[in-house]
Tab-separated table of C-alpha atoms in Angstrom:
chain	number	residue	atom	x	y	z
A	107	MET	CA	-6.470	-18.539	1.850
A	108	ILE	CA	-3.901	-15.821	1.129
A	109	PRO	CA	-0.384	-17.232	0.605
A	110	LYS	CA	2.671	-16.104	2.571
A	111	ILE	CA	4.108	-13.915	-0.158
A	112	ILE	CA	5.106	-10.259	0.244
A	113	HIS	CA	5.080	-8.230	-2.959
A	114	TYR	CA	6.660	-4.801	-3.271
A	115	VAL	CA	7.640	-2.526	-6.141
A	116	TRP	CA	10.906	-0.687	-6.725
A	117	VAL	CA	11.249	0.849	-10.164
A	118	GLY	CA	13.401	3.687	-11.487
A	119	HIS	CA	16.814	2.157	-10.708
A	120	ASN	CA	17.331	4.515	-7.762
A	121	PRO	CA	19.089	3.313	-4.604
A	122	LYS	CA	16.850	2.580	-1.645
A	123	SER	CA	17.004	5.204	1.089
A	124	LYS	CA	17.914	4.437	4.685
A	125	ILE	CA	14.277	4.707	5.758
A	126	ILE	CA	13.157	2.239	3.065
A	127	LYS	CA	15.844	-0.235	4.097
A	128	GLU	CA	14.705	0.100	7.708
A	129	CYS	CA	11.128	-0.703	6.732
A	130	ILE	CA	12.072	-3.757	4.677
A	131	ALA	CA	14.181	-4.995	7.584
A	132	THR	CA	11.053	-4.996	9.783
A	133	TRP	CA	9.292	-7.215	7.267
A	134	LYS	CA	12.007	-9.827	7.313
A	135	LYS	CA	12.285	-9.703	11.095
A	136	ASN	CA	8.568	-10.201	11.755
A	137	LEU	CA	7.753	-12.398	8.746
A	138	PRO	CA	10.663	-14.855	8.632
A	139	ASP	CA	8.757	-17.619	6.836
A	140	TYR	CA	7.386	-15.430	4.019
A	141	GLN	CA	8.577	-15.217	0.427
A	142	PHE	CA	9.557	-11.706	-0.703
A	143	ILE	CA	9.229	-10.596	-4.330
A	144	GLU	CA	10.517	-7.251	-5.591
A	145	TRP	CA	8.881	-6.126	-8.830
A	146	ASN	CA	10.949	-3.907	-11.103
A	147	GLU	CA	11.954	-3.357	-14.734
A	148	ASP	CA	13.720	-6.727	-14.840
A	149	ASN	CA	10.618	-8.817	-14.145
A	150	PHE	CA	7.714	-6.609	-15.254
A	151	ASP	CA	6.927	-5.094	-18.661
A	152	MET	CA	6.699	-1.304	-18.326
A	153	HIS	CA	4.870	-1.194	-21.655
A	154	GLU	CA	2.085	-3.543	-20.642
A	155	ASN	CA	-0.576	-0.875	-21.068
A	156	LYS	CA	-0.858	2.843	-21.763
A	157	TYR	CA	-1.226	3.892	-18.131
A	158	ILE	CA	1.861	2.186	-16.775
A	159	GLU	CA	3.932	3.190	-19.805
A	160	GLN	CA	3.001	6.872	-19.448
A	161	ALA	CA	3.477	6.886	-15.666
A	162	TYR	CA	6.885	5.279	-16.099
A	163	GLN	CA	7.930	7.800	-18.725
A	164	ALA	CA	6.870	10.586	-16.341
A	165	LYS	CA	8.988	8.967	-13.599
A	166	LYS	CA	6.024	8.814	-11.231
A	167	TRP	CA	7.037	5.539	-9.697
A	168	ALA	CA	4.224	5.322	-7.134
A	169	PHE	CA	1.616	5.398	-9.903
A	170	VAL	CA	3.526	2.714	-11.804
A	171	SER	CA	3.299	0.663	-8.638
A	172	ASP	CA	-0.485	1.083	-8.448
A	173	TYR	CA	-0.909	-1.181	-11.459
A	174	ILE	CA	1.919	-3.610	-10.764
A	175	ARG	CA	0.721	-4.386	-7.232
A	176	ALA	CA	-2.756	-5.350	-8.415
A	177	ARG	CA	-1.489	-7.674	-11.145
A	178	ALA	CA	1.050	-9.317	-8.847
A	179	ILE	CA	-1.607	-10.078	-6.244
A	180	TYR	CA	-4.135	-11.166	-8.875
A	181	GLU	CA	-1.722	-13.619	-10.480
A	182	GLN	CA	-0.012	-15.016	-7.386
A	183	GLY	CA	-1.949	-13.960	-4.317
A	184	GLY	CA	-0.225	-12.587	-1.238
A	185	ILE	CA	0.274	-9.268	0.523
A	186	TYR	CA	1.384	-6.000	-1.049
A	187	LEU	CA	3.453	-3.539	0.993
A	188	ASP	CA	4.528	-0.007	0.158
A	189	THR	CA	8.228	0.327	0.857
A	190	ASP	CA	7.547	2.920	3.583
A	191	VAL	CA	5.452	0.512	5.667
A	192	ARG	CA	6.873	-0.821	8.937
A	193	VAL	CA	5.669	-4.267	9.992
A	194	ILE	CA	5.590	-4.514	13.791
A	195	SER	CA	3.636	-7.737	14.298
A	196	ASP	CA	2.982	-11.011	12.516
A	197	LEU	CA	0.607	-10.550	9.560
A	198	THR	CA	-0.344	-14.232	9.377
A	199	PRO	CA	-3.761	-13.780	11.104
A	200	LEU	CA	-4.755	-11.626	8.112
A	201	LEU	CA	-4.337	-14.533	5.704
A	202	ASN	CA	-7.513	-16.370	6.683
A	203	ASP	CA	-9.769	-14.024	4.693
A	204	ARG	CA	-10.076	-14.010	0.918
A	205	ALA	CA	-8.879	-10.400	0.861
A	206	PHE	CA	-8.147	-7.575	3.291
A	207	ILE	CA	-7.489	-3.844	3.326
A	208	GLY	CA	-7.698	-1.078	5.933
A	209	PHE	CA	-8.768	2.518	6.388
A	210	GLU	CA	-6.321	5.420	6.286
A	211	ASN	CA	-8.801	7.814	7.905
A	212	ASN	CA	-12.562	8.208	8.260
A	213	ASP	CA	-13.156	8.677	4.546
A	214	TYR	CA	-10.568	6.689	2.610
A	215	LEU	CA	-8.886	3.317	2.551
A	216	SER	CA	-5.136	2.855	2.343
A	217	ALA	CA	-3.625	0.869	-0.509
A	218	ALA	CA	-0.194	0.880	1.159
A	219	ILE	CA	-0.904	-2.604	2.502
A	220	PHE	CA	-3.539	-5.058	1.314
A	221	GLY	CA	-3.785	-8.702	0.463
A	222	ALA	CA	-5.876	-11.161	-1.494
A	223	GLU	CA	-5.991	-14.722	-2.654
A	224	LYS	CA	-4.958	-15.503	-6.214
A	225	GLY	CA	-7.542	-14.461	-8.809
A	226	HIS	CA	-9.672	-12.393	-6.441
A	227	PRO	CA	-12.267	-10.259	-8.326
A	228	PHE	CA	-11.285	-7.117	-6.392
A	229	MET	CA	-7.823	-7.265	-7.979
A	230	GLN	CA	-9.403	-7.828	-11.388
A	231	ASP	CA	-11.520	-4.708	-10.859
A	232	ILE	CA	-8.387	-2.661	-10.172
A	233	LEU	CA	-6.718	-3.996	-13.307
A	234	ASP	CA	-9.824	-3.186	-15.347
A	235	TYR	CA	-9.773	0.366	-13.946
A	236	TYR	CA	-6.333	0.940	-15.513
A	237	LYS	CA	-6.975	-0.998	-18.718
A	238	ASP	CA	-7.819	1.894	-21.051
A	239	ARG	CA	-6.856	4.787	-18.773
A	240	SER	CA	-4.276	7.438	-19.614
A	241	PHE	CA	-1.914	8.648	-16.917
A	242	GLU	CA	-2.411	12.228	-15.812
A	243	TYR	CA	-0.545	14.102	-13.077
A	244	ASP	CA	-1.579	17.507	-11.784
A	245	VAL	CA	1.307	19.258	-10.021
A	246	HIS	CA	-1.213	21.644	-8.414
A	247	ASN	CA	-3.371	18.802	-7.064
A	248	GLN	CA	-0.990	15.939	-6.438
A	249	MET	CA	-3.595	13.843	-4.640
A	250	ALA	CA	-5.730	13.630	-7.776
A	251	GLY	CA	-5.639	10.115	-9.165
A	252	VAL	CA	-4.126	8.468	-6.099
A	253	ASN	CA	-5.283	4.908	-5.662
A	254	SER	CA	-6.655	5.407	-2.150
A	255	VAL	CA	-9.491	7.357	-3.766
A	256	SER	CA	-10.169	4.973	-6.650
A	257	VAL	CA	-9.983	1.870	-4.452
A	258	THR	CA	-12.338	3.393	-1.882
A	259	ASP	CA	-14.852	4.359	-4.564
A	260	MET	CA	-14.619	0.901	-6.087
A	261	LEU	CA	-15.360	-0.848	-2.806
A	262	ILE	CA	-18.250	1.513	-2.052
A	263	ASP	CA	-19.866	1.068	-5.457
A	264	LYS	CA	-19.370	-2.656	-5.966
A	265	TYR	CA	-18.738	-4.315	-2.616
A	266	GLY	CA	-20.834	-2.351	-0.136
A	267	LEU	CA	-18.135	-0.501	1.810
A	268	LYS	CA	-19.404	1.979	4.396
A	269	ILE	CA	-17.041	4.823	5.156
A	270	GLY	CA	-16.427	5.794	8.762
A	271	ASN	CA	-13.283	3.877	9.730
A	272	HIS	CA	-14.920	0.809	11.235
A	273	GLU	CA	-14.247	-2.881	10.747
A	274	GLN	CA	-16.534	-4.648	8.290
A	275	MET	CA	-16.785	-7.681	6.046
A	276	LEU	CA	-17.695	-6.974	2.420
A	277	LYS	CA	-18.838	-9.092	-0.490
A	278	GLN	CA	-16.341	-11.652	-1.819
A	279	GLY	CA	-14.844	-12.054	1.646
A	280	ILE	CA	-13.059	-8.684	1.794
A	281	HIS	CA	-12.160	-7.862	5.399
A	282	VAL	CA	-11.815	-4.130	6.057
A	283	TYR	CA	-9.921	-3.003	9.151
A	284	PRO	CA	-9.972	0.331	10.995
A	285	ASP	CA	-6.962	2.577	10.472
A	286	GLY	CA	-5.264	1.539	13.713
A	287	VAL	CA	-4.555	-1.990	12.481
A	288	LEU	CA	-2.683	-1.571	9.194
A	289	CYS	CA	-2.009	2.131	8.704
A	290	ASN	CA	-1.813	4.340	11.785
A	291	PRO	CA	-0.263	3.569	15.186
A	292	SER	CA	-2.440	1.984	17.879
A	293	ALA	CA	-2.192	-0.805	20.414
A	294	LYS	CA	-3.704	-3.094	17.747
A	295	SER	CA	-1.218	-2.169	15.009
A	296	LYS	CA	0.279	-4.846	12.816
A	297	SER	CA	1.869	-2.357	10.434
A	298	ILE	CA	2.416	1.399	10.232
A	299	HIS	CA	2.526	3.515	7.101
A	300	LEU	CA	5.128	6.278	7.358
A	301	PHE	CA	3.673	8.363	4.498
A	302	THR	CA	7.094	9.417	3.213
A	303	GLY	CA	5.421	10.626	-0.004
A	304	THR	CA	8.586	10.437	-2.086
A	305	TRP	CA	6.440	10.600	-5.227
A	306	MET	CA	5.149	14.097	-4.390
A	307	ASP	CA	6.778	17.308	-5.584
A	308	GLY	CA	7.903	19.812	-2.958
A	309	LYS	CA	9.189	19.531	0.598
A	310	HIS	CA	7.418	18.101	3.617
A	311	SER	CA	6.540	20.269	6.593
A	312	PHE	CA	8.642	20.227	9.752
A	313	LYS	CA	5.737	18.603	11.611
A	314	HIS	CA	5.559	15.800	9.060
A	315	LYS	CA	9.284	15.138	9.448
A	316	ILE	CA	8.973	14.965	13.243
A	317	VAL	CA	6.009	12.567	13.040
A	318	THR	CA	7.856	10.333	10.583
A	319	THR	CA	10.914	10.254	12.840
A	320	LEU	CA	8.794	9.217	15.822
A	321	LYS	CA	7.028	6.474	13.846
A	322	ARG	CA	10.384	5.100	12.698
A	323	HIS	CA	11.100	4.161	16.302
A	324	ILE	CA	7.889	2.163	16.818
A	325	ASN	CA	8.776	-1.527	16.846
A	326	THR	CA	5.901	-3.191	18.717
A	327	PRO	CA	2.124	-2.828	19.129
A	328	ARG	CA	2.814	-1.656	22.686
A	329	GLY	CA	4.989	1.168	21.362
A	330	ALA	CA	2.319	2.010	18.789
A	331	GLY	CA	-0.245	2.197	21.569
A	332	ILE	CA	1.902	4.621	23.557
A	333	TYR	CA	2.323	6.779	20.441
A	334	ALA	CA	-1.428	6.792	19.830
A	335	LYS	CA	-2.165	7.756	23.423
A	336	TRP	CA	0.270	10.644	23.712
A	337	ILE	CA	0.887	11.948	20.193
A	338	ARG	CA	-1.797	11.045	17.676
């Protein structure tokens, strides 16, 4: 069973924005009996391997987080949350599986929220992926190397994932949810990813800013369902 621990990463010594503080407040409101662990330079070695060291030196904090989140879950078990994820319902029903993750769209999973029991092989596979890898960042193709792609490929190749945004149970007890449960707003939402994309270079479109503003005001599955019906 997955323990009631929320892991998140905040490196770079920058102050948390208002939107990040809002998101974290939703965690503590809806998960009052969970333990919260922030991983940063004070409790994690930024020189642990070549990938994390190079990503840290490049100040690409989201990519630093990709490695830290996997090791934290592997060693302790629990749930990982990106800091721009709003929790709008109790996540405890997700803890009964050995691991869980959800789709972001029809083709890719989202690694903004996932969970696993301590020592789960899926987390070991992610750690192995970064073991001898060098960090590379292409300013012209900023989506290259994002973990939603690598995690999706990993679960297809090794665990039998079928793309298409439908619920399924994979090998090693990995429960995969459709995008309307963990990522995008729907009447079944437990969490919503705001996709602030602070790690990306350049400015967001006006449409993206409007969508983010609307999602920031979703506090319940009912509200998420209304959003999905009229806006999504």
